[in-house]
Short mmCIF file of C-alpha atoms in Angstrom, two decimals:
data_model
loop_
_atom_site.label_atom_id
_atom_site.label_comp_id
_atom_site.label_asym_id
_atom_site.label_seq_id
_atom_site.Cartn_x
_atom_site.Cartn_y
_atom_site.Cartn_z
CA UNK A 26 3.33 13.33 -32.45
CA UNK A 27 3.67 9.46 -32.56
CA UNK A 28 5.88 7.49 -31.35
CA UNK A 29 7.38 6.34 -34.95
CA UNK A 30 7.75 10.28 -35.63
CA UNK A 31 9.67 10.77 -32.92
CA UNK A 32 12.11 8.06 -32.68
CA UNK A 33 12.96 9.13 -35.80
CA UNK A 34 14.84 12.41 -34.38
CA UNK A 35 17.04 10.19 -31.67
CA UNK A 36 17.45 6.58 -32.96
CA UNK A 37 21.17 6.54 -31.60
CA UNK A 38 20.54 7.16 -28.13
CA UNK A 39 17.99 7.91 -25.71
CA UNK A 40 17.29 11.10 -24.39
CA UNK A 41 15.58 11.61 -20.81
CA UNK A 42 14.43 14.55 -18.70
CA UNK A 43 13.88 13.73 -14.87
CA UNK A 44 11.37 15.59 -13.10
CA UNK A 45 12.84 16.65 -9.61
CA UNK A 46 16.20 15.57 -7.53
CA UNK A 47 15.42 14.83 -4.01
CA UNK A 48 16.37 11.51 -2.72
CA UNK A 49 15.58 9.33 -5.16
CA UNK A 50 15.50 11.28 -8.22
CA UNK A 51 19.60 11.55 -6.98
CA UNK A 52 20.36 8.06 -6.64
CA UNK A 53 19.28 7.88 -10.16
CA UNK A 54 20.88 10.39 -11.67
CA UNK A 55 24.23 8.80 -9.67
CA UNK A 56 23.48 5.67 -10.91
CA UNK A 57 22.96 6.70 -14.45
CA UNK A 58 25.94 8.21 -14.73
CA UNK A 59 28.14 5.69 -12.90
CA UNK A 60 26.69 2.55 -14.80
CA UNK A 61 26.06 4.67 -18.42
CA UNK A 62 28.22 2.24 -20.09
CA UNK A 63 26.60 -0.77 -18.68
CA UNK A 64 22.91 0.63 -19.38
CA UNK A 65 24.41 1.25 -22.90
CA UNK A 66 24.73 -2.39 -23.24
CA UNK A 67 21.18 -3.60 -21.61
CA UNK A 68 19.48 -1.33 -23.81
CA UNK A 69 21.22 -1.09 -27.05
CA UNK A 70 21.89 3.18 -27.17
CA UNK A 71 23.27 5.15 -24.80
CA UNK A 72 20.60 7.11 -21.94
CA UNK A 73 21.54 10.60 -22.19
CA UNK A 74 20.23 13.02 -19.44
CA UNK A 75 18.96 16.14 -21.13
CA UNK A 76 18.26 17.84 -18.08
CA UNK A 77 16.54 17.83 -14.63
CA UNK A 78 13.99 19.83 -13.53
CA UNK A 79 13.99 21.21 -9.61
CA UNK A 80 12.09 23.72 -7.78
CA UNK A 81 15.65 25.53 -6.20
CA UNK A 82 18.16 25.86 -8.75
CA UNK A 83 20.60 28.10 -6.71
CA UNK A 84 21.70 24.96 -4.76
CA UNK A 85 24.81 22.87 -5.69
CA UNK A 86 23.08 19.41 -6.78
CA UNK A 87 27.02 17.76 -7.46
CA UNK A 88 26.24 17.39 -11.43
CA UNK A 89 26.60 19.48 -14.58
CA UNK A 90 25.08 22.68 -14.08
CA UNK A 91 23.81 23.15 -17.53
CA UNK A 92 21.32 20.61 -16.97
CA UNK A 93 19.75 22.15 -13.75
CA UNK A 94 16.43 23.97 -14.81
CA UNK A 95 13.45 24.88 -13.19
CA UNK A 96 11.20 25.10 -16.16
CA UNK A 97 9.68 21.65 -15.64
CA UNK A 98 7.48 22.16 -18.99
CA UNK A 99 10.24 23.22 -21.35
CA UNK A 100 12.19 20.45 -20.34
CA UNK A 101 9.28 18.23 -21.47
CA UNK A 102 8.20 19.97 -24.68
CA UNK A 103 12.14 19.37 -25.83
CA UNK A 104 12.43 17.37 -28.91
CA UNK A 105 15.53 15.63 -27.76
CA UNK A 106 13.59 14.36 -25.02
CA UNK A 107 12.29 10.55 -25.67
CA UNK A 108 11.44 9.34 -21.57
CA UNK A 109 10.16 11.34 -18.99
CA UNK A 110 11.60 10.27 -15.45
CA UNK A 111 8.67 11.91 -12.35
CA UNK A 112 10.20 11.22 -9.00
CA UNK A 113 8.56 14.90 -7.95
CA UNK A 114 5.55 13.65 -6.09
CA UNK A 115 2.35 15.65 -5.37
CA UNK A 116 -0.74 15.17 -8.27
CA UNK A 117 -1.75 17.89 -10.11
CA UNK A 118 1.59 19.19 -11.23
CA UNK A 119 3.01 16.45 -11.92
CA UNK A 120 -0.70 15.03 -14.08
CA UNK A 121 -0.20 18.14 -15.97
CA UNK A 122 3.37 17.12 -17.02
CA UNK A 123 3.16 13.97 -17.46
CA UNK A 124 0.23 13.60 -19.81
CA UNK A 125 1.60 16.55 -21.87
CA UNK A 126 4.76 14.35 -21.91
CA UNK A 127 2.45 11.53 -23.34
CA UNK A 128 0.60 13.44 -25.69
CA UNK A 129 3.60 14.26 -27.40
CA UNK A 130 4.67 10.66 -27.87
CA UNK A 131 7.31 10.41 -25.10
CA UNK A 132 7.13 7.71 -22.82
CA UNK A 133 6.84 7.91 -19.07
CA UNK A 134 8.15 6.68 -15.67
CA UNK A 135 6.85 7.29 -12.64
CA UNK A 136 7.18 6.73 -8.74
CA UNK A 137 4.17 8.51 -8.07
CA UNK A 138 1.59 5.81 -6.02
CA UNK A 139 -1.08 9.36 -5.33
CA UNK A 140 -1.07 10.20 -9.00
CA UNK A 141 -1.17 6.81 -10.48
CA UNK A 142 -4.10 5.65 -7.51
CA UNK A 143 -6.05 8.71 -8.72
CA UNK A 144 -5.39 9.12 -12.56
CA UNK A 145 -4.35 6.17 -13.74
CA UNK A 146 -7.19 5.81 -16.81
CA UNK A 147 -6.51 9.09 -17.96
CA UNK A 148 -2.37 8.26 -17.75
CA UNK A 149 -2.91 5.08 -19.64
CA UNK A 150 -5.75 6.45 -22.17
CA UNK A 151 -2.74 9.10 -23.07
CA UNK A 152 -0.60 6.37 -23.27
CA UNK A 153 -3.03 4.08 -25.77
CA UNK A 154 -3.83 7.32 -28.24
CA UNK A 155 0.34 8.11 -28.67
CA UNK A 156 0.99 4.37 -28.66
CA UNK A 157 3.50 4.72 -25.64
CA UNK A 158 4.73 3.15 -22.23
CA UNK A 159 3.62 4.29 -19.02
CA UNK A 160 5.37 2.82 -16.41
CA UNK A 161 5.14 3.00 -12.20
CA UNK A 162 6.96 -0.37 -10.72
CA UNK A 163 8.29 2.39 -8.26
CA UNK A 164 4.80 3.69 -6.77
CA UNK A 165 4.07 0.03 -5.20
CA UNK A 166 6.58 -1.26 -2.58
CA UNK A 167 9.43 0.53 -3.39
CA UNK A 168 12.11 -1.92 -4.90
CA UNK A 169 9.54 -5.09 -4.98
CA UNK A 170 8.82 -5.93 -8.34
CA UNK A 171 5.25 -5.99 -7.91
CA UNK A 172 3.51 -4.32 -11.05
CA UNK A 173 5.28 -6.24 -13.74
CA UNK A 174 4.76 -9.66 -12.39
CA UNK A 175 1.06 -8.65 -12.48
CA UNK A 176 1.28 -7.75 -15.47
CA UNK A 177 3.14 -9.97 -17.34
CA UNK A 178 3.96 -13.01 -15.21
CA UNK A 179 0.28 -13.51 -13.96
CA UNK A 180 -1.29 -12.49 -16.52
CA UNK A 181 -2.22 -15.95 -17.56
CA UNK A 182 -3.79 -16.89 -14.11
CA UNK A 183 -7.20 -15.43 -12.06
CA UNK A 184 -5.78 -13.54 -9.30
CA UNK A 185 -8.05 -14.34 -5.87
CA UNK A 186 -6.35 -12.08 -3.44
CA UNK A 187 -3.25 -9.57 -2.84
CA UNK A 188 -2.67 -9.21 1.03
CA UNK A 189 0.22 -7.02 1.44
CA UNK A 190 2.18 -4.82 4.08
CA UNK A 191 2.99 -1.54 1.94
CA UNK A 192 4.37 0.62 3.93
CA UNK A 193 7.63 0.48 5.63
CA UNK A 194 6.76 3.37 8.53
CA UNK A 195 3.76 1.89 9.78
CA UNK A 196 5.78 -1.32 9.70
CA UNK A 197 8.90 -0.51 11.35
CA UNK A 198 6.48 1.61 14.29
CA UNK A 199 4.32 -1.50 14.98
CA UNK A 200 7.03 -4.15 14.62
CA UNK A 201 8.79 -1.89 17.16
CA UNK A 202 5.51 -2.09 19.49
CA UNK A 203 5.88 -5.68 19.48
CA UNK A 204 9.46 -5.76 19.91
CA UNK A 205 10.30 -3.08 22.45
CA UNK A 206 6.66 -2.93 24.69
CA UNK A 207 6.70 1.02 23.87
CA UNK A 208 3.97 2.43 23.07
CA UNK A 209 2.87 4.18 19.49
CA UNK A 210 4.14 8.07 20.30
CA UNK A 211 7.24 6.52 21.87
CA UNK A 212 8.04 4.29 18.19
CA UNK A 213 6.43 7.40 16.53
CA UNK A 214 9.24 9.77 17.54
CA UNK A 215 12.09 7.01 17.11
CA UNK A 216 10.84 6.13 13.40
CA UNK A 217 10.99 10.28 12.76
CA UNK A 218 14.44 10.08 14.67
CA UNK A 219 15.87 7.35 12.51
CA UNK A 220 14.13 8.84 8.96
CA UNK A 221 11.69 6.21 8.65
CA UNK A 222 8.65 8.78 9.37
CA UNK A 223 8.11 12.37 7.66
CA UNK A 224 7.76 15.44 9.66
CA UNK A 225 4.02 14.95 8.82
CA UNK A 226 3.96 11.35 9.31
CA UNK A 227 -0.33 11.54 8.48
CA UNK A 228 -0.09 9.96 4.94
CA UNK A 229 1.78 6.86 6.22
CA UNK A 230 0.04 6.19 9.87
CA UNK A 231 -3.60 7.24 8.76
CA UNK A 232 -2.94 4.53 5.93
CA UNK A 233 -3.56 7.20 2.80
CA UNK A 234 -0.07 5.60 1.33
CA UNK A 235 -0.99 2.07 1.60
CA UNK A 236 -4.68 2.63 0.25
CA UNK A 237 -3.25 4.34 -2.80
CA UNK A 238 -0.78 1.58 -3.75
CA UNK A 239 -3.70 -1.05 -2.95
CA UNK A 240 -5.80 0.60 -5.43
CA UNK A 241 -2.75 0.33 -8.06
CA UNK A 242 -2.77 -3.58 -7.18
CA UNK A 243 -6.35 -4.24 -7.24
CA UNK A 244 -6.56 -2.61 -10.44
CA UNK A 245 -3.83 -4.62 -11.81
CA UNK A 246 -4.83 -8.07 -10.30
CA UNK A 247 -8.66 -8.15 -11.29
CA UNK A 248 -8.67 -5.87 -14.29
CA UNK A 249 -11.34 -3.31 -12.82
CA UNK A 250 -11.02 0.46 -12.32
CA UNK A 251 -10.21 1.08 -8.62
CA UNK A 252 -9.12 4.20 -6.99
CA UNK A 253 -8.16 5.26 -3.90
CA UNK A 254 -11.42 7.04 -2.97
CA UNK A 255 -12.62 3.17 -3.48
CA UNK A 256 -10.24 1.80 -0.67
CA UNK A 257 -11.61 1.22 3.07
CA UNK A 258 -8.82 3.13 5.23
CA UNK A 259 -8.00 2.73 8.62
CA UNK A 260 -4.51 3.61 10.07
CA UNK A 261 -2.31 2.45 13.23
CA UNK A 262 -2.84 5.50 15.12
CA UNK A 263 -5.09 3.66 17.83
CA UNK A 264 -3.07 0.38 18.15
CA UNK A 265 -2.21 -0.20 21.62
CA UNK A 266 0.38 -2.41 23.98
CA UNK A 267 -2.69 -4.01 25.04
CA UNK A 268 -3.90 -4.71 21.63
CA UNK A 269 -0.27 -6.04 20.78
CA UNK A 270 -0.36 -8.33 24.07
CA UNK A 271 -3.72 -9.68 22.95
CA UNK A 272 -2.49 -10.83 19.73
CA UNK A 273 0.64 -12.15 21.35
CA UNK A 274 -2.08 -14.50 23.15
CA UNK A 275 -4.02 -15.75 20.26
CA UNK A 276 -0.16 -16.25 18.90
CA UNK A 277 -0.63 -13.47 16.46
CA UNK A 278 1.63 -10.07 15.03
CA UNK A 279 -0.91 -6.80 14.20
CA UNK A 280 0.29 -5.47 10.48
CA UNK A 281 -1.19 -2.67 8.78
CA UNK A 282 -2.02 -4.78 5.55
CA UNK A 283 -3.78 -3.52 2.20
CA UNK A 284 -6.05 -6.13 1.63
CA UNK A 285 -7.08 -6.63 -2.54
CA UNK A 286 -9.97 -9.16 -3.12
CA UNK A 287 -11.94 -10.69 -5.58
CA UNK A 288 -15.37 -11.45 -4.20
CA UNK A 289 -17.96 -14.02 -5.16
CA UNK A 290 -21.52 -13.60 -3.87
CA UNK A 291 -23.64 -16.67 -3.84
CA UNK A 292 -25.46 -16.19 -7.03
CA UNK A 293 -21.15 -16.21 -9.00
CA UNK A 294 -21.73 -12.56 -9.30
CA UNK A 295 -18.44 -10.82 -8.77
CA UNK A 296 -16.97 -6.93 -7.57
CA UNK A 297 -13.59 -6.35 -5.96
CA UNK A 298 -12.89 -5.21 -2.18
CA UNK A 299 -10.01 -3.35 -1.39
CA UNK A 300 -9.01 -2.04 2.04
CA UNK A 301 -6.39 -0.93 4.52
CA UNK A 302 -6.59 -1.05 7.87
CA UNK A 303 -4.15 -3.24 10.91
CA UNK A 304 -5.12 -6.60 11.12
CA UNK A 305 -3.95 -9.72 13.66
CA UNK A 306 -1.43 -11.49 11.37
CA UNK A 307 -0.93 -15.08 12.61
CA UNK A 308 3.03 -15.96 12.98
CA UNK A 309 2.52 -18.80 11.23
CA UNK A 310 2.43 -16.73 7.92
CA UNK A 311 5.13 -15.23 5.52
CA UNK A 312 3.97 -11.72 6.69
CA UNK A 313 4.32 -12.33 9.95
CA UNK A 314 8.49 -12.24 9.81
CA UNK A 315 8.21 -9.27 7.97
CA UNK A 316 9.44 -6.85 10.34
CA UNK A 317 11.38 -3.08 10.38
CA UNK A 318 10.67 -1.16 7.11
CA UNK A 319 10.63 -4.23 4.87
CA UNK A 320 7.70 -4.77 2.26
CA UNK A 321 5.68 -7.44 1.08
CA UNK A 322 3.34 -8.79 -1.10
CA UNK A 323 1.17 -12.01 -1.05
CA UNK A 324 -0.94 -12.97 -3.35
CA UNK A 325 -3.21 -16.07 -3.97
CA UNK A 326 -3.79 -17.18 -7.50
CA UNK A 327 -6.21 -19.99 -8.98
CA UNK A 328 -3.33 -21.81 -11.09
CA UNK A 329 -0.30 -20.26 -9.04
CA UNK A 330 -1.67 -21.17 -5.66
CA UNK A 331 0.37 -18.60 -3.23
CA UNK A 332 3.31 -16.33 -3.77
CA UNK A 333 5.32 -13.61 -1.81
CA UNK A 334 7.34 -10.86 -3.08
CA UNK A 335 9.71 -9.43 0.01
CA UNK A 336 12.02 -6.62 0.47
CA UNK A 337 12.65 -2.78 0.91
CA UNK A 338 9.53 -0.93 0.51
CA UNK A 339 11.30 2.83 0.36
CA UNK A 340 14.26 4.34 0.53
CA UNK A 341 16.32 6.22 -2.02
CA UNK A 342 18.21 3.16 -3.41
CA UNK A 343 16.21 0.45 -3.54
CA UNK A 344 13.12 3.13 -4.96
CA UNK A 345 15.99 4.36 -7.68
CA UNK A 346 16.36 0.52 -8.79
CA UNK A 347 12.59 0.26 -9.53
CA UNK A 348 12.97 3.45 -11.48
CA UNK A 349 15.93 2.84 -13.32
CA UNK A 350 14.14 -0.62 -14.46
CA UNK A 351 11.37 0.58 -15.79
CA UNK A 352 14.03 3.40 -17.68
CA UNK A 353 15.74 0.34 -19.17
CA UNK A 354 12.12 -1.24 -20.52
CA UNK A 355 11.15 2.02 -21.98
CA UNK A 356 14.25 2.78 -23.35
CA UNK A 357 14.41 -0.35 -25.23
CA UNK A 358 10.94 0.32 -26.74
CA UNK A 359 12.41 3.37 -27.59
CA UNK A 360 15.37 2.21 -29.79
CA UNK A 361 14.01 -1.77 -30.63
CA UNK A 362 10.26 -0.37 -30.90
CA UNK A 363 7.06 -1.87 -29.47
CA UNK A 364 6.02 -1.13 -26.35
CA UNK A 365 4.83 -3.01 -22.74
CA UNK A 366 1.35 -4.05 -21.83
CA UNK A 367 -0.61 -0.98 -20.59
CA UNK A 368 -3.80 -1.42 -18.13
CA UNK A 369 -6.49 -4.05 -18.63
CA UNK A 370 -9.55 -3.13 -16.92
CA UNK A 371 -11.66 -5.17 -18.93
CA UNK A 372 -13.13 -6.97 -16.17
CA UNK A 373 -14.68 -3.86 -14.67
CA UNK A 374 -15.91 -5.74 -11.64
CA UNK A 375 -17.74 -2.99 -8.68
CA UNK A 376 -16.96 -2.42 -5.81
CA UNK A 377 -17.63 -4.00 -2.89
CA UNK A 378 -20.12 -2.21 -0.47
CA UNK A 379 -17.66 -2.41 2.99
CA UNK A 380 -20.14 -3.26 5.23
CA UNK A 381 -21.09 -6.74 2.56
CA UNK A 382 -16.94 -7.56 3.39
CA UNK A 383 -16.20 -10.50 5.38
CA UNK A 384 -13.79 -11.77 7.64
CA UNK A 385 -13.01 -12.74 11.40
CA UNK A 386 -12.71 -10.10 14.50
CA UNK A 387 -11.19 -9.66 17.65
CA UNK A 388 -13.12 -7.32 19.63
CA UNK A 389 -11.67 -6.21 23.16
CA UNK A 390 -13.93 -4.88 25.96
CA UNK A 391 -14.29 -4.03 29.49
CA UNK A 392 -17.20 -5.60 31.55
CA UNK A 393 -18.78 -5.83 34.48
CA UNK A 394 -17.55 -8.96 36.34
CA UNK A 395 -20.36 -10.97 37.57
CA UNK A 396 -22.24 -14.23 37.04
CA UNK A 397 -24.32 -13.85 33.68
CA UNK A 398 -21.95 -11.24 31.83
CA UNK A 399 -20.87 -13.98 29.56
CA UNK A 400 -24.10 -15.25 28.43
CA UNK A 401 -25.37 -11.54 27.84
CA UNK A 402 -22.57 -10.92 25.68
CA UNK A 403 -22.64 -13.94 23.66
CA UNK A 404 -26.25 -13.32 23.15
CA UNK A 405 -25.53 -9.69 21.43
CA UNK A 406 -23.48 -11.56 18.93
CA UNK A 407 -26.09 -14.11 18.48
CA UNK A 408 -28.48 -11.16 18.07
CA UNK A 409 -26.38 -10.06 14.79
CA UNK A 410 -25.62 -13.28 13.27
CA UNK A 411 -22.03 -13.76 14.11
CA UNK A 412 -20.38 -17.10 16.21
CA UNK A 413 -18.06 -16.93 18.75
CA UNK A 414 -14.89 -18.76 18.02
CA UNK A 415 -13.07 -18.24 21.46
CA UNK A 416 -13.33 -16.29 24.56
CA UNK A 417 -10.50 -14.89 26.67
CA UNK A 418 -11.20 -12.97 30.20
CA UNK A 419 -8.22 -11.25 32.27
CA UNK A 420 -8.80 -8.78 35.32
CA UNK A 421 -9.05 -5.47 34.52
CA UNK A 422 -6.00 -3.46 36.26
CA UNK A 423 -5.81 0.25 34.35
CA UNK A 424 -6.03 2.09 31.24
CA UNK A 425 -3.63 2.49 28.54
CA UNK A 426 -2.23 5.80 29.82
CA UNK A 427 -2.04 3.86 33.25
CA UNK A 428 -4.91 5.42 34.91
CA UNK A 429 -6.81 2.88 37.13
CA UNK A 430 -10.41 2.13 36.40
CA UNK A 431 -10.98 -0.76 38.42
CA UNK A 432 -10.15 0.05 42.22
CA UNK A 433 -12.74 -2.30 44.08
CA UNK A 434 -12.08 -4.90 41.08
CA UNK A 435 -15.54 -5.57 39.90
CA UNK A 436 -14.73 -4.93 36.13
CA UNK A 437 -12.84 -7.33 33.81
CA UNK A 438 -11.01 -7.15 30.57
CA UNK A 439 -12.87 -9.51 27.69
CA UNK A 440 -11.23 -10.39 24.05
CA UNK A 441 -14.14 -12.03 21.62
CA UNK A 442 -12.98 -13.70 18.86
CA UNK A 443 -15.33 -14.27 16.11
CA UNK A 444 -15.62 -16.76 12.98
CA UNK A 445 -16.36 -15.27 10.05
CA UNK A 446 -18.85 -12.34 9.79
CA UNK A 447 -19.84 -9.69 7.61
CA UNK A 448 -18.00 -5.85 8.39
CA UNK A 449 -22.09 -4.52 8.95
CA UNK A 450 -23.19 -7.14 11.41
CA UNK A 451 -19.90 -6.36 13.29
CA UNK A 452 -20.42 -2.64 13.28
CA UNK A 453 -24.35 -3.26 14.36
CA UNK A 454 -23.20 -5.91 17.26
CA UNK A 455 -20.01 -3.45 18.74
CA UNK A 456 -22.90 -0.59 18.84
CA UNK A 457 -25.33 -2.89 20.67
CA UNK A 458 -22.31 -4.09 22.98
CA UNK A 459 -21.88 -0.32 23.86
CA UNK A 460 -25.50 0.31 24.86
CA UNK A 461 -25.26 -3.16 27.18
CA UNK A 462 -25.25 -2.72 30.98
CA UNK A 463 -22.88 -5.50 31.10
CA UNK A 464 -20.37 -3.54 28.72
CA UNK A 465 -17.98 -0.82 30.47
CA UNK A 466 -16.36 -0.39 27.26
CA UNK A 467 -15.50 -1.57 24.12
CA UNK A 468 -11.72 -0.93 23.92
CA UNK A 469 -11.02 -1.85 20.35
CA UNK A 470 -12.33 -4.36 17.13
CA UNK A 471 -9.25 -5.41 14.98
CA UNK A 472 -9.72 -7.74 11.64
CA UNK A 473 -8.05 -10.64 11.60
CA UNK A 474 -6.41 -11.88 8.23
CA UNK A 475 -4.37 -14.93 6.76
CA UNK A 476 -6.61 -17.31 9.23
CA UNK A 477 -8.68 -20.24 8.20
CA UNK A 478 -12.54 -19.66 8.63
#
């Protein structure tokens, strides 16, 4: 069915199913009913809830009980449905419904980052062939408006790079590190205590949340088909106070950033990098001050020059308001006609190989303390190519978990920071620095980002 055939059933008013009621599928439901008249007005028909769709029905959700179901399908398939509303989560389910929703010419919003990282062509084809919206402001930095500004605002300009901290748990645990000197299980167990971190925090601190929304944005900003299975991960599980106290020194904040990047290789051909991992921030940067479970987004454009988009990355609220706007856009399609600008991957730049990525490095490491240790170690980065910007040296006392490795004090604790070298000479040179006798240990390599050359 098109779209044309089946405005004609509801041209008076808009009829919408949402798909599940858990925190923020209920702040929109409240704040569809307690702003219906006001909606009425921005959109020009009234948004009438057909019904919702849940997995428990027998529990008291505090609206009509007629419109409880937990046929998620039927509620689809209903001709008096014009927008479907997904704040269910999980993929395959919720592909399933959501393209059958768009093969029968009703549009869709969604909050789902997973589904949109991994099925976003077939989404958007569906979308194309019924001549409908598909929208997911929601599934990128929660109440940041983020997608349309890519896709409207900037769509005049070439997009360089998006740098952008995505996700407010790993935020809140590290900015916590920095804050409090605890380490990562301590800030662990007080994010989970406050509700900033799941039961099973894995998605957020292994960075599988933040590489799924930076595929959605390097999609968007270079016009090239990128998924999440195309996103470098690393998460913050490894971050240490004595990688936090090392950035303090080079007058740096550690972030877990997704990184979005149009390269240029010397011969002007392009491909796109996109990665996750936590980076040395310096504090002389916009994302440095953002701290707790705050978002944001930073991107460099040719024309543009920089921009950052700030504020709360989750949350039932501010995730509803993202929601709710992208329910007002398709709504107005719905009654005015036309529809919004779906994906552009014209571009189709590749990938990236990781290891061709560049950037600059701070690796820590424990050495043996006497004359010539220095020179040995600057020659293994020689060996692979990469220049030594600075050099800090501090006695080695004990481990992380306070165990001392350095009785008779003949070890001592080195930080190497590099200029600019590629992510395969830096992987070659810490696995030569490993096999050195000089080299106890390396104790960690972190990127470092927003820094000149």
């Amino acid at each position: 069915m098109t779209r044309e055939a089946h405005t004609e059933l509801c041209q008076s008013e808009v009829g919408v199913a949402i798909l599940g009621m858990g925190t923020v599928g209920t702040e929109v439901v409240r704040l569809l009913n307690e702003h219906g008249d006001s909606f009425t007005h921005r959109i020009g028909a009234p948004v009438v809830i057909r019904g919702i769709a849940v997995r428990d029905t027998s529990r008291d959700r505090g609206v009509d009980p007629s419109l409880i179901t937990d046929d998620a399908q039927a509620l689809v398939d209903r001709p008096d449905v014009d927008v479907v509303v997904e704040v269910i989560g999980g993929i395959e389910g919720s592909r399933q419904l959501l393209l059958s929703a768009l093969k029968q010419g009703k549009s869709v919003v969604t909050a789902n980052k997973a589904l949109v990282a991994a099925h976003a062509a077939e989404l958007a084809a569906a979308a194309d062939e019924s001549q409908v919206d598909l929208y997911f402001e929601a599934a990128v930095a929660g109440a940041i408006p983020i997608i349309g500004p890519l896709k409207r605002s900037m769509a005049g300009d070439e997009i360089q790079r998006v740098m952008g901290i995505v996700n407010g748990t790993t935020n809140f645990i590290l900015s916590a590190m920095d804050e409090t000197g605890a380490d990562y299980a301590e800030t662990l167990a007080e994010a989970g205590r406050l509700g900033y971190a799941e039961a099973d925090p894995t998605a957020d601190v292994e960075g599988f949340d933040a590489a799924s929304k930076a595929a959605i944005l390097s999609t968007l900003a270079f016009h090239s088909r990128v998924t999440a299975n195309d996103v470098y991960r690393e998460g913050i599980t490894k971050i240490t106070q004595q990688d936090i106290k090392s950035a303090r020194k080079l007058n740096c904040t550690i972030k877990l950033l997704a990184v979005c990047e149009r390269i240029i290789s010397e011969d002007g051909s392009q491909s796109v990098s996109a990665r996750v991992y936590p980076a040395l921030v310096p504090l002389t940067h916009q994302l440095a001050t953002v701290n707790g479970a705050f978002n944001a987004v930073f991107l460099e454009a040719e024309s543009a020059g920089q921009i950052m988009f700030y504020g709360p990355g989750a949350g039932g609220a501010p995730t509803a308001s993202a929601v709710l706007g992208d329910l007002v856009a398709a709504s107005r399609n719905v009654v005015h006609g036309g529809r919004a600008p779906g994906d552009n991957t014209y571009a189709n730049l590749p990938i990236a190989e990781f290891g061709d990525v560049q950037t600059r490095y701070l690796v820590n490491m424990h050495v043996v303390d006497e004359k010539g240790t220095l020179s040995k170690v600057a020659e293994v980065f020689a060996n692979h190519d990469i220049s030594i910007a600075t050099v800090h040296q501090d006695d080695v006392v004990e481990n992380e978990d306070g165990t001392n490795i350095d009785p008779d004090g003949k070890f001592a604790r080195l930080a190497v920071v590099t200029h600019r070298a590629s992510e395969a000479n830096l992987a070659a040179c810490v696995e030569s620095l490993g096999n050195s006798e000089s080299v106890v240990k390396v104790t960690s390599v972190l990127r470092m980002e927003g820094q000149d050359n």
